[in-house]
Short mmCIF file of C-alpha atoms in Angstrom, two decimals:
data_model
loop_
_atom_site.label_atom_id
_atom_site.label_comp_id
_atom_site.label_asym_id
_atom_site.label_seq_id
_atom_site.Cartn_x
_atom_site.Cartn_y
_atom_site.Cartn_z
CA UNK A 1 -16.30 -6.80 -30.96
CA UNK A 2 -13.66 -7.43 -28.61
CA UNK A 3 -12.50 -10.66 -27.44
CA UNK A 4 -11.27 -9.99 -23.87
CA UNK A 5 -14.19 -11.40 -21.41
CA UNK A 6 -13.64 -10.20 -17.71
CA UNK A 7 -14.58 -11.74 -14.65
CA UNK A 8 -16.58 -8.83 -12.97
CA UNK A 9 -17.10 -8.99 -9.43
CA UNK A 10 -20.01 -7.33 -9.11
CA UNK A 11 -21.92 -9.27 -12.63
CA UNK A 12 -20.40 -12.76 -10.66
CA UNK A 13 -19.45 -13.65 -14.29
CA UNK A 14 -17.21 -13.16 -17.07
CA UNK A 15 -18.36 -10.76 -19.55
CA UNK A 16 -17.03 -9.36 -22.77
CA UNK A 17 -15.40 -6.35 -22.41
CA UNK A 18 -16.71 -3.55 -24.07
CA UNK A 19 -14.77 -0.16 -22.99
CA UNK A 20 -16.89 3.11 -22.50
CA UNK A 21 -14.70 4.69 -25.55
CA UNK A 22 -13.55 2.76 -28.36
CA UNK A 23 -9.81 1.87 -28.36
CA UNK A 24 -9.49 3.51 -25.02
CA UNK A 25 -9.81 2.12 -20.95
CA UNK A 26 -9.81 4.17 -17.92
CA UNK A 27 -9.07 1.55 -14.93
CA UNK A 28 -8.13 2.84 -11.52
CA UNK A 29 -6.24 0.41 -8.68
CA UNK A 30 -6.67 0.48 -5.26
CA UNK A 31 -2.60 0.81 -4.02
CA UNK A 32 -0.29 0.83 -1.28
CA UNK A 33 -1.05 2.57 1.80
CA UNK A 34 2.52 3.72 2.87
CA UNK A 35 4.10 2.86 6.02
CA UNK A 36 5.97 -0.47 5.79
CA UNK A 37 7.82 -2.17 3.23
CA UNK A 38 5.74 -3.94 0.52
CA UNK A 39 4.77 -7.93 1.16
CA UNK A 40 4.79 -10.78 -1.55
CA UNK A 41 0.83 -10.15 -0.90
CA UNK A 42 1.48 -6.44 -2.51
CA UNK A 43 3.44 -7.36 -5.34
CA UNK A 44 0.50 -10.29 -5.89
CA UNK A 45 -2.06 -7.62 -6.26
CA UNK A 46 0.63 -5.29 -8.29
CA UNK A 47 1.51 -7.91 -10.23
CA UNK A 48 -1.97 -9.00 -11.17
CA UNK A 49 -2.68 -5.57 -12.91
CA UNK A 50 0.28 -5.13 -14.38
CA UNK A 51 0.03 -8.02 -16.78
CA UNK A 52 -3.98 -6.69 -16.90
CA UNK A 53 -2.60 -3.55 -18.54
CA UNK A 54 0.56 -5.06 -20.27
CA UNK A 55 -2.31 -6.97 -21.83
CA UNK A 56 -4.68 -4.23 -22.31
CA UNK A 57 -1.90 -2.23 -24.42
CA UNK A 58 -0.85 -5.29 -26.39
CA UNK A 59 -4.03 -5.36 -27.53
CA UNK A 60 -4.23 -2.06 -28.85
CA UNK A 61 -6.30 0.00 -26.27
CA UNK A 62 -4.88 3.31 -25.01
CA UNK A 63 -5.15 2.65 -21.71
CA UNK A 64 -4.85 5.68 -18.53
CA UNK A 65 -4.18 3.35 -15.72
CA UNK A 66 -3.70 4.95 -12.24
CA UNK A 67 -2.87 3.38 -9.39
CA UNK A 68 -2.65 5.97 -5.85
CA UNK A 69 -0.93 6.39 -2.76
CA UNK A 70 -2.61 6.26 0.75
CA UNK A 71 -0.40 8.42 2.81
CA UNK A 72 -2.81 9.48 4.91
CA UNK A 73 -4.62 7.18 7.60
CA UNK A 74 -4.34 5.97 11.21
CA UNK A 75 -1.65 3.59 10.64
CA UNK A 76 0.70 6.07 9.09
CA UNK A 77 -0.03 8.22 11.52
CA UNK A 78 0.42 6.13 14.63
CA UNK A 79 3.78 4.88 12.94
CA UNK A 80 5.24 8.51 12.19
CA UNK A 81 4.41 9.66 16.29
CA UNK A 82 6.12 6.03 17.14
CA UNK A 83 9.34 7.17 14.84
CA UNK A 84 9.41 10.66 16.30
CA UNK A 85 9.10 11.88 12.18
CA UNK A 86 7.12 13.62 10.33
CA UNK A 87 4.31 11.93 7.99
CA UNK A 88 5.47 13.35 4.85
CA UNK A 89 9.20 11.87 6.18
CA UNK A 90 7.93 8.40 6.46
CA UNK A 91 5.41 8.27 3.69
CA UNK A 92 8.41 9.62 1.48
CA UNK A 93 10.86 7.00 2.50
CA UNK A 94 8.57 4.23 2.32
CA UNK A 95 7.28 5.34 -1.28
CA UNK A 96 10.82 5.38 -2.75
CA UNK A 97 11.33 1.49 -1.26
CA UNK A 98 7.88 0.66 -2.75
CA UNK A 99 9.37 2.01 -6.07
CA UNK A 100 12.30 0.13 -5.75
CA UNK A 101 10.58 -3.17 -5.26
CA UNK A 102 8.50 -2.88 -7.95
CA UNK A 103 10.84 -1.71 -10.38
CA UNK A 104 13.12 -5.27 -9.06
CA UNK A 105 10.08 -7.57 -10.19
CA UNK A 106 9.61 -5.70 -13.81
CA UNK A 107 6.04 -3.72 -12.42
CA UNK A 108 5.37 -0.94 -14.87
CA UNK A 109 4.87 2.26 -13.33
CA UNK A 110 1.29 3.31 -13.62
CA UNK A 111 0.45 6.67 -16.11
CA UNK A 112 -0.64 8.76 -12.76
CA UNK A 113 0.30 7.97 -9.23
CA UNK A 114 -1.77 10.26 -7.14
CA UNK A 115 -0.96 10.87 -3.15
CA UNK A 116 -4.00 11.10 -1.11
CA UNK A 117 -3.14 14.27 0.57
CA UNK A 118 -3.00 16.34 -2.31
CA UNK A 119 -6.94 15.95 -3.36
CA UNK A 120 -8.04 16.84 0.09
CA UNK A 121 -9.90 19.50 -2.05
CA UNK A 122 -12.13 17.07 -4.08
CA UNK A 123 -12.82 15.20 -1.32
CA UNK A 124 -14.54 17.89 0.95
CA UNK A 125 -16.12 18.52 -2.24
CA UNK A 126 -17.81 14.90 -2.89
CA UNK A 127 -18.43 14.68 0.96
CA UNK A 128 -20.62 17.92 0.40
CA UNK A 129 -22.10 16.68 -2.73
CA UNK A 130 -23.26 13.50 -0.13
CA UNK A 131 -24.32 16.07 2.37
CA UNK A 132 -26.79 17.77 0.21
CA UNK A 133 -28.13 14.40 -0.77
CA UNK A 134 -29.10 13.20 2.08
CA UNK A 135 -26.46 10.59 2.16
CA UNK A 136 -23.95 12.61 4.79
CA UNK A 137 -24.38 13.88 8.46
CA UNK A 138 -22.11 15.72 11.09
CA UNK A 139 -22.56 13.78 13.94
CA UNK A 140 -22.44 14.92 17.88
CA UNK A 141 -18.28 13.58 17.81
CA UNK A 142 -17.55 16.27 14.55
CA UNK A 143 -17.66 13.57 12.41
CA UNK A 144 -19.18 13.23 9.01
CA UNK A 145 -20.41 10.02 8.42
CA UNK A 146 -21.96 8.13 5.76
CA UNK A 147 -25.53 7.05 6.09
CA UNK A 148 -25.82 3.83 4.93
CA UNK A 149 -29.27 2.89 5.16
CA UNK A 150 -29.88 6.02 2.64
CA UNK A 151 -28.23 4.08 0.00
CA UNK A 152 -30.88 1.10 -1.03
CA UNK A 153 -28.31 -0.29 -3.01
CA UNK A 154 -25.47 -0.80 -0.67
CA UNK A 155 -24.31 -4.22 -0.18
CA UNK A 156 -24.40 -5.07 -4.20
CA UNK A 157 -20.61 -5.72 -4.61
CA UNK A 158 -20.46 -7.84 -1.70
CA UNK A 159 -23.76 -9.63 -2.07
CA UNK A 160 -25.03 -8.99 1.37
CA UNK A 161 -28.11 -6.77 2.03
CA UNK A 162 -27.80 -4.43 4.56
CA UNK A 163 -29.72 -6.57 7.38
CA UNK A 164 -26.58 -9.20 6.95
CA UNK A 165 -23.63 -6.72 6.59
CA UNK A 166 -21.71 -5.50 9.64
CA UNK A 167 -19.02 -2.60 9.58
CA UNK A 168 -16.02 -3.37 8.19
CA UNK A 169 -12.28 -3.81 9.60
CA UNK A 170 -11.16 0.08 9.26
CA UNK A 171 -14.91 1.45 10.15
CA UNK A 172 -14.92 2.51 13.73
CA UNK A 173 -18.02 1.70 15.70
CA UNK A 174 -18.97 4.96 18.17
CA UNK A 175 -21.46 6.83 19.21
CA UNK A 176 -21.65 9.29 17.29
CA UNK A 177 -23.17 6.46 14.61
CA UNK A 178 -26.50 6.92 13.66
CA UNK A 179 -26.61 3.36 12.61
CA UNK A 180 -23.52 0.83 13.06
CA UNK A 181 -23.12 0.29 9.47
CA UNK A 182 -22.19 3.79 8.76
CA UNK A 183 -18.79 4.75 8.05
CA UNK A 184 -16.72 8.11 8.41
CA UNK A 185 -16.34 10.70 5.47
CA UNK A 186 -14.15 13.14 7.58
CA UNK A 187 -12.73 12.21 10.68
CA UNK A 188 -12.50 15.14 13.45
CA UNK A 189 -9.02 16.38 14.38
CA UNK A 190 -7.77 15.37 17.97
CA UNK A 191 -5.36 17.46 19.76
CA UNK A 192 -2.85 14.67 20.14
CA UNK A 193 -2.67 14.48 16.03
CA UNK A 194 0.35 16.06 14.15
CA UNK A 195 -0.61 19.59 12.93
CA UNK A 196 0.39 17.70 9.08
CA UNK A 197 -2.99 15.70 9.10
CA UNK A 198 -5.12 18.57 10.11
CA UNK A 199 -7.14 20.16 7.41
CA UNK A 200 -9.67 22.99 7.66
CA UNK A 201 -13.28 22.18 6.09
CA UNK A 202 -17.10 23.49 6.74
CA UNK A 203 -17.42 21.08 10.01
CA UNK A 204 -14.04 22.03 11.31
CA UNK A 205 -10.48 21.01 11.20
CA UNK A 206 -10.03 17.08 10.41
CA UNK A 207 -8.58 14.37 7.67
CA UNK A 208 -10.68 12.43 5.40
CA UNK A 209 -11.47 9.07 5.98
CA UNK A 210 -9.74 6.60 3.89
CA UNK A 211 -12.80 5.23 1.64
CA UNK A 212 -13.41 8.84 0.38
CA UNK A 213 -9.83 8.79 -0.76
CA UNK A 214 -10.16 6.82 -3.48
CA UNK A 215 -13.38 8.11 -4.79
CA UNK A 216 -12.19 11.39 -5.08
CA UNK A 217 -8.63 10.53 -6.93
CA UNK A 218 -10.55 8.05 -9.20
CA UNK A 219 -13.23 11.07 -9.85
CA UNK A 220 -10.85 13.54 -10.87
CA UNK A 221 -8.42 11.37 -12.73
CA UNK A 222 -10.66 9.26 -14.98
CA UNK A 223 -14.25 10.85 -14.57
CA UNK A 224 -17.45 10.11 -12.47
CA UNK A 225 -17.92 6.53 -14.53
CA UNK A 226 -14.83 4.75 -15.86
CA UNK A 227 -13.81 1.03 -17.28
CA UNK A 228 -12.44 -0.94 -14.71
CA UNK A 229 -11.47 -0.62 -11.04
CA UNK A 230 -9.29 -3.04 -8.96
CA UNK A 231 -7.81 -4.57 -6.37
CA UNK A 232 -7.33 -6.99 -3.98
CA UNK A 233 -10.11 -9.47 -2.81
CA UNK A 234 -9.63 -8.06 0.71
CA UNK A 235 -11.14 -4.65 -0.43
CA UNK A 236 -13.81 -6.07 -2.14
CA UNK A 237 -15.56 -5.09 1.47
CA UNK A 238 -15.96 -2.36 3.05
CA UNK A 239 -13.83 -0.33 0.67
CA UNK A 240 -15.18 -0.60 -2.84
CA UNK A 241 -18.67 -1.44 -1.57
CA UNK A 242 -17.95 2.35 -0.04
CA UNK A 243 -16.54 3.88 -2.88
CA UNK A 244 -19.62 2.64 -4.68
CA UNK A 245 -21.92 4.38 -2.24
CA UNK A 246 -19.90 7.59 -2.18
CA UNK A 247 -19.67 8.18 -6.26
CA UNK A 248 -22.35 6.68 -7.08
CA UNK A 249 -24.78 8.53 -4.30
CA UNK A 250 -23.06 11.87 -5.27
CA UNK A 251 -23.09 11.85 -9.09
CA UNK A 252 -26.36 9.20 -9.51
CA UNK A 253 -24.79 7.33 -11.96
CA UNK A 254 -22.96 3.67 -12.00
CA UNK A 255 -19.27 4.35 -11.34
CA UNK A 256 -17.20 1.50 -12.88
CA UNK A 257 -18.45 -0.83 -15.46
CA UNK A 258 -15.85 -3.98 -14.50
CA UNK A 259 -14.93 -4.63 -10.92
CA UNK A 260 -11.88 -7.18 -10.66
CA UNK A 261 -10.16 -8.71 -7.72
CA UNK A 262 -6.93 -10.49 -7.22
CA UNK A 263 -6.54 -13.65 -5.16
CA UNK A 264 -4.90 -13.78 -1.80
CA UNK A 265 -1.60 -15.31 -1.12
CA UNK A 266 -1.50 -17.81 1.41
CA UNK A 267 1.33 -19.14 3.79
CA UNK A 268 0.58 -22.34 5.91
CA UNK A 269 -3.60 -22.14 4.84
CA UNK A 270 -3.94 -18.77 6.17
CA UNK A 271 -4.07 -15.40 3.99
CA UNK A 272 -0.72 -13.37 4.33
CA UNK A 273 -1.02 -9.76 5.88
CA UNK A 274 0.97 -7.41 8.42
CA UNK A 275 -1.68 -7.42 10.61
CA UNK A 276 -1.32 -11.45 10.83
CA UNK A 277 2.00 -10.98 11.06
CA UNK A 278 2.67 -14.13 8.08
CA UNK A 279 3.92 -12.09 5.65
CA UNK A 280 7.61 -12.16 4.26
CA UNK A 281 8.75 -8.36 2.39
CA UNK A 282 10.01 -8.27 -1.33
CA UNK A 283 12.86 -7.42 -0.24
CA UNK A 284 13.86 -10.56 2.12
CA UNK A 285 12.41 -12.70 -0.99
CA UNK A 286 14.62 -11.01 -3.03
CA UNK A 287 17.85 -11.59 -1.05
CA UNK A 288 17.11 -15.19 -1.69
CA UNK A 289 15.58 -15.74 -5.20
CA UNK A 290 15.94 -13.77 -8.59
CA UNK A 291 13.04 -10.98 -9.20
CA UNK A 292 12.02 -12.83 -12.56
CA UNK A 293 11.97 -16.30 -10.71
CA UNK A 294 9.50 -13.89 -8.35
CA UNK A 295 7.64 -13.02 -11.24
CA UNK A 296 7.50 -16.15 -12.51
CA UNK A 297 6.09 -17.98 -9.70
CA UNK A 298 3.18 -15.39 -9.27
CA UNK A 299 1.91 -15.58 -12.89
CA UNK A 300 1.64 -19.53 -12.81
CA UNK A 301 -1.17 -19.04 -10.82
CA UNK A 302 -4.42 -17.06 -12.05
CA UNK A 303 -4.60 -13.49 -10.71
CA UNK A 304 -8.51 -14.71 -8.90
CA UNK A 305 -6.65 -17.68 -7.63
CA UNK A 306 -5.46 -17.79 -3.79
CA UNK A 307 -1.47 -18.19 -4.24
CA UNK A 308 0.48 -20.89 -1.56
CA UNK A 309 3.90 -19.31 -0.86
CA UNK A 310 6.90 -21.48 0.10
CA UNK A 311 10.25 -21.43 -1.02
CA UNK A 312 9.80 -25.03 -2.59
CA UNK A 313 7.52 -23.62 -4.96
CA UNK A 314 9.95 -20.62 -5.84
CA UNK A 315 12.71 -23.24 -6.33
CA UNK A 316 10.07 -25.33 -8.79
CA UNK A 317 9.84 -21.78 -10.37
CA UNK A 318 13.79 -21.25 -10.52
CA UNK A 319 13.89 -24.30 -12.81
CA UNK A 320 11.09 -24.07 -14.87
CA UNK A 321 12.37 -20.13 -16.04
CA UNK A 322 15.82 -21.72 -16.82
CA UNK A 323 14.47 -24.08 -19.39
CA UNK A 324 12.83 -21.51 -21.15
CA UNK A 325 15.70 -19.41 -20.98
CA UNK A 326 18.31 -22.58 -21.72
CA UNK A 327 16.36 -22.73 -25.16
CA UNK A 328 16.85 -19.25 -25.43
CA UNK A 329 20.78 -19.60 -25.02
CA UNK A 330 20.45 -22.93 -27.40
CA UNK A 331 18.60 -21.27 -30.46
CA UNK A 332 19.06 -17.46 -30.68
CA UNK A 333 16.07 -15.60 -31.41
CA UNK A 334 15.80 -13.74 -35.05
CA UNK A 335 14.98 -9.93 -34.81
CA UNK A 336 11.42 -9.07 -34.93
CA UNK A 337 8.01 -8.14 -33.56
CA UNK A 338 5.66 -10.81 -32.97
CA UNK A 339 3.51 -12.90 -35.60
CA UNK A 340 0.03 -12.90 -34.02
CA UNK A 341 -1.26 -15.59 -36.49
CA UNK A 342 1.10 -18.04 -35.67
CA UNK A 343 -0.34 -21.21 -33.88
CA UNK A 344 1.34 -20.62 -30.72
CA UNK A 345 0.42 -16.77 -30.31
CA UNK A 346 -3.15 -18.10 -31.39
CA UNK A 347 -3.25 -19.74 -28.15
CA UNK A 348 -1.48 -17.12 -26.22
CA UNK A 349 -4.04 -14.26 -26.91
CA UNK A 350 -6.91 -16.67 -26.50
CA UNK A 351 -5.72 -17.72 -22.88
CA UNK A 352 -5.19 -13.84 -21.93
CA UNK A 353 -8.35 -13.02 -23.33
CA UNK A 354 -9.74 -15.27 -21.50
CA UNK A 355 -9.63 -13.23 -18.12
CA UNK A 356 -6.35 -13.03 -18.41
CA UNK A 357 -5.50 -16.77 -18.28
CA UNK A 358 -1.85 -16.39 -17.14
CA UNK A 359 -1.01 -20.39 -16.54
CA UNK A 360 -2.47 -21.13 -20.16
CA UNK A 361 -0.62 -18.73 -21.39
CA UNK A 362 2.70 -19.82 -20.13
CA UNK A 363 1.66 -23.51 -20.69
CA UNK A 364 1.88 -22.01 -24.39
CA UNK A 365 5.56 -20.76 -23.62
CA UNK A 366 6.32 -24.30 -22.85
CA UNK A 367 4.85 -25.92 -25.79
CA UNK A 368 6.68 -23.09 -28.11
CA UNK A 369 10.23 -24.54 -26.04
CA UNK A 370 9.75 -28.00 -26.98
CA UNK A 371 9.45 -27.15 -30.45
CA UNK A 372 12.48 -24.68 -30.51
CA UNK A 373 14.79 -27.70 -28.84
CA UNK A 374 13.27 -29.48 -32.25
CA UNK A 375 13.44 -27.42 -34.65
CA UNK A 376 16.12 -24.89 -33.49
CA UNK A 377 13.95 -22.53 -35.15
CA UNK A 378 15.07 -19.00 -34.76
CA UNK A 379 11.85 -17.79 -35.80
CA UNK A 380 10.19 -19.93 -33.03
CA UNK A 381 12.53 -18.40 -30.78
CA UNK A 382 11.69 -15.16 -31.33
CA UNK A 383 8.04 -15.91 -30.36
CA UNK A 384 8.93 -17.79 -27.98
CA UNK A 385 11.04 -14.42 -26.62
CA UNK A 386 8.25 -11.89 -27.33
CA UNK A 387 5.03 -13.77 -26.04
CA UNK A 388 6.86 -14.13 -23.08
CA UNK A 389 8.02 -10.48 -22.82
CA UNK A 390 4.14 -9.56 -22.90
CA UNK A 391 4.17 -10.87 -19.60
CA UNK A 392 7.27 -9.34 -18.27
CA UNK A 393 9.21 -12.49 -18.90
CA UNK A 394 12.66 -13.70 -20.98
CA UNK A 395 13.78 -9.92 -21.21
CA UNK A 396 17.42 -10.56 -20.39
CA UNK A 397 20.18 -12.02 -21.99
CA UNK A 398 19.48 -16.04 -21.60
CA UNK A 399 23.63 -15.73 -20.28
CA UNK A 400 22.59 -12.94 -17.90
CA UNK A 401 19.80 -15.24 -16.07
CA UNK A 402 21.45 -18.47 -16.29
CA UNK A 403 24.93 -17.01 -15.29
CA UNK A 404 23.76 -14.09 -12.50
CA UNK A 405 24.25 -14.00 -8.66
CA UNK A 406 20.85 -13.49 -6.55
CA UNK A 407 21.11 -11.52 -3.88
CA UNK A 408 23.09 -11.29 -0.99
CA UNK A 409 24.68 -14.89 -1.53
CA UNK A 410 28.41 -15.04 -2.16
CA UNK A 411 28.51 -16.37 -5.30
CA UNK A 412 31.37 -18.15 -7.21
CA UNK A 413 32.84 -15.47 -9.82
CA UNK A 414 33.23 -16.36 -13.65
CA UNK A 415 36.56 -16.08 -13.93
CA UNK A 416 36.80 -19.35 -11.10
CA UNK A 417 34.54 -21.23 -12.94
CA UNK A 418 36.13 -20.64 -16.46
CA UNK A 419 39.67 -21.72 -14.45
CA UNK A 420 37.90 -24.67 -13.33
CA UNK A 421 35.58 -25.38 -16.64
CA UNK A 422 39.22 -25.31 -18.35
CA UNK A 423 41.03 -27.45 -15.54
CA UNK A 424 38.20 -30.12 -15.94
CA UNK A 425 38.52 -30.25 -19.07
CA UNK A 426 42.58 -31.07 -19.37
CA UNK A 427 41.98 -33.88 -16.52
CA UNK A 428 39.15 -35.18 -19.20
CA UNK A 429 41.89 -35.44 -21.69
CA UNK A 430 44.52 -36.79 -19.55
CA UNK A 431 41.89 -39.26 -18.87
CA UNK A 432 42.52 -38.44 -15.26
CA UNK A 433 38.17 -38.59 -14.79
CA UNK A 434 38.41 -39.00 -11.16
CA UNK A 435 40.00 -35.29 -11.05
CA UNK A 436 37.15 -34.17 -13.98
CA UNK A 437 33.73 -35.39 -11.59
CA UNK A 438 35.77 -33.80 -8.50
CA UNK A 439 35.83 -30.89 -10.20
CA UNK A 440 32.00 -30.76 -11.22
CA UNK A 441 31.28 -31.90 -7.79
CA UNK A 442 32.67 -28.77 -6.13
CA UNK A 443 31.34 -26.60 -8.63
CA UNK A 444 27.76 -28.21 -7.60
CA UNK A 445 28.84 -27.89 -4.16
CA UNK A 446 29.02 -23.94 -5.07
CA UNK A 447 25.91 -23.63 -6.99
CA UNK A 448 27.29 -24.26 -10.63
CA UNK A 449 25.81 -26.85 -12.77
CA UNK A 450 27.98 -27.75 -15.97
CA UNK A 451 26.11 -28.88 -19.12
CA UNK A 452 28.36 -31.07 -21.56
CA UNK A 453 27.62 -30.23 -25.21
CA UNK A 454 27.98 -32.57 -28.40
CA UNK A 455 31.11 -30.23 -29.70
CA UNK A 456 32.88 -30.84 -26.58
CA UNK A 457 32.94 -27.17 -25.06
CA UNK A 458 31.06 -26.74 -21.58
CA UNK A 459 28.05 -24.73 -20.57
CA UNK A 460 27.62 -23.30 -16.96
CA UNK A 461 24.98 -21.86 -14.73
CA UNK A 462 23.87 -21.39 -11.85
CA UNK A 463 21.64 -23.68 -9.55
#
């Protein structure tokens, strides 16, 4: 039996995990809908399930993980008329920066990456599965809506019966609502709407409406029932609670097995988000702190946890990655996979098993550097090196991390502080010390810290 016990949202408990097919998962993610560049919020929830599945596949499972691409909805649309572009234009540029941040913070491309607007198809075919059920009507505006009240079981994810539960931020209340709770299947096309979003169907030309979306790519990458299906803690309602409603009123059946949801991050007490306008971009983060320090700082806290941003804390990160690294430069690591009955990996694969327990784990990571400053224990090392890389962590050169530039910064070059490593160190022996702490004062004063060893050579890095 496995070890790995899951919080599941909709259970309101951990439970083991037992996969529909031995040795293999099927988990679908809820991703980016593109028209902006990606927040620290994105890369929390991106994050999250990329050390789920870097987990998943270090424990053995073949895993089919796919994670899709809203680029259709009113958002992109009102932003490509704004632009004077096309959608496909914007949704393309914006995709290839989302790529780009990702790849920067070490996020492992999912196995499929599907784009909304190429399983239009599937989803005029689930909305007429819903139709024939009883579960979907064309209302007086040409929309298709979702009858809510038709579904007993709606409101399970979220834990609110229907009486309690009010439509959702991206439902639109009209009049063409047989109830208020219902939500739209297949929006009707307007004539001010690019030609690009219109598509023709049984109740006329239109788009889908972005809950069916995600049903229908999930449906026809992974099957009507898979593993495990996630996301943020913000989708939790209305979108999953609809995506339940849609599969699970067209096909009859459950349609995910483990529902999991990441944590918000917060800035000043309040959740970050574009439409707060709180939110700071990967890519101004990155101008001002290394992607693994990024990296870092998000796994310290547990993926259900809410996560307080603030440069202090990325700074706290900074230096807590450059001790595990320093041991890394102190004690190189011996060659080799690693030895999952040693104490220390013990621990690790007990904490990620344990709903995927990031701070324990790395609490482990610091345990394993005390004992390599010990010991100087190569073989220590090398756990030390790949436990962490399970997580995405210590895969550089300990001299590439400790020496590099981050970002934009001008940064003092090598070759000036090797001059000036080597012209402290002739004032040290001409006794002239006044000239030697000048020196390391200036080099502090640039963002260099120098590290005296025993033999008498000099260490550098970078603050």
């Amino acid at each position: 039996m496995s070890n790995l016990k899951i919080y599941n949202t909709l259970a309101r408990e951990k439970q083991t995990f037992v996969p529909m097919e031995a040795g293999k998962v099927r988990m679908y993610v809820c991703g980016m809908t593109i028209y902006d560049y990606c927040h620290i919020g994105h890369a929390r929830m991106m994050m999250a399930f990329d050390v789920i599945y870097r987990w998943l596949k270090a424990s053995g499972y073949d895993v089919t993980y796919v994670r899709n691409i809203t680029d259709i909805e009113d958002k992109i649309i009102r932003r490509a008329v704004e632009n004077g572009e096309t959608i496909s234009q914007l949704t393309t540029r914006f995709t290839r920066y989302m790529d780009e941040d990702t790849g920067a913070l070490g996020i492992l491309p999912a196995d499929h990456v599907p784009r909304a607007t190429a399983y239009v198809p599937q989803m005029l075919s689930l909305i007429d599965k819903l139709e024939e059920r009883g579960l979907a009507y064309l209302a007086e505006d040409g929309d298709v809506n979702y009858a809510v009240r038709n579904f007993p079981s709606y409101g399970r994810l979220s834990g609110k019966s229907l009486d309690d539960l009010r439509a959702g931020e991206r439902v639109d209340v009209n009049v063409g609502k047989r109830d208020p709770l219902d939500f739209v299947l297949w929006k009707a096309s307007k004539e001010s709407e690019p030609e690009e979003v219109k598509w023709d169907s049984k109740w006329g030309k239109g788009r889908p409406g972005w809950h069916i979306e995600c049903s229908a790519m999930a449906c026809a990458l992974l099957g009507e029932q898979f593993d495990i299906h996630g996301g943020g803690a913000d989708l939790q309602f209305p979108h999953h609670e609809n995506e339940i409603a849609q599969s699970e009123g067209a096909f009859g059946h459950p349609m995910v097995n483990y529902w999991i949801h990441n944590g918000f991050v917060r800035l000043d007490n309040e959740k970050m988000s574009k439409s707060l306008g709180n939110f700071f971009t990967i890519r101004e983060v990155l101008k001002k702190f290394d992607a693994e320090v990024i990296r870092f700082f998000i796994l310290r806290a547990h993926y259900r946890s809410p996560l307080n941003y603030s440069d202090v804390h990325l700074d706290d990160a900074r230096v807590a990655l450059t001790r595990l690294y320093t041991a890394l430069g102190e004690v190189a690591a011996e060659p080799g996979a690693t030895d999952w009955s040693e104490a220390h990996a013990v621990r690790f694969a007990e904490a990620m098993d344990d709903d995927f327990n990031t701070p324990v784990a790395m609490a482990v990571l610091f345990d394993l550097v005390t004992e390599v400053n010990r010991t100087k224990s190569a073989a220590l090392a090398r756990q030390l090196k790949s436990l962490a890389g399970v997580l995405g962590l210590l895969e550089r050169a300990p001299r590439q991390f400790l020496q590099g530039a981050v970002g934009d910064a001008e940064q003092t070059g090598e070759a000036a502080v090797l001059q000036a490593i080597g012209a402290r160190a002739d004032a040290k022996k001409a006794r002239d010390f006044a000239l030697s702490d000048k020196i390391r004062a200036e080099l502090l004063a640039a963002g260099i810290v120098l590290e005296d060893k025993p033999d008498g050579s000099t260490n550098w890095r970078r603050a």
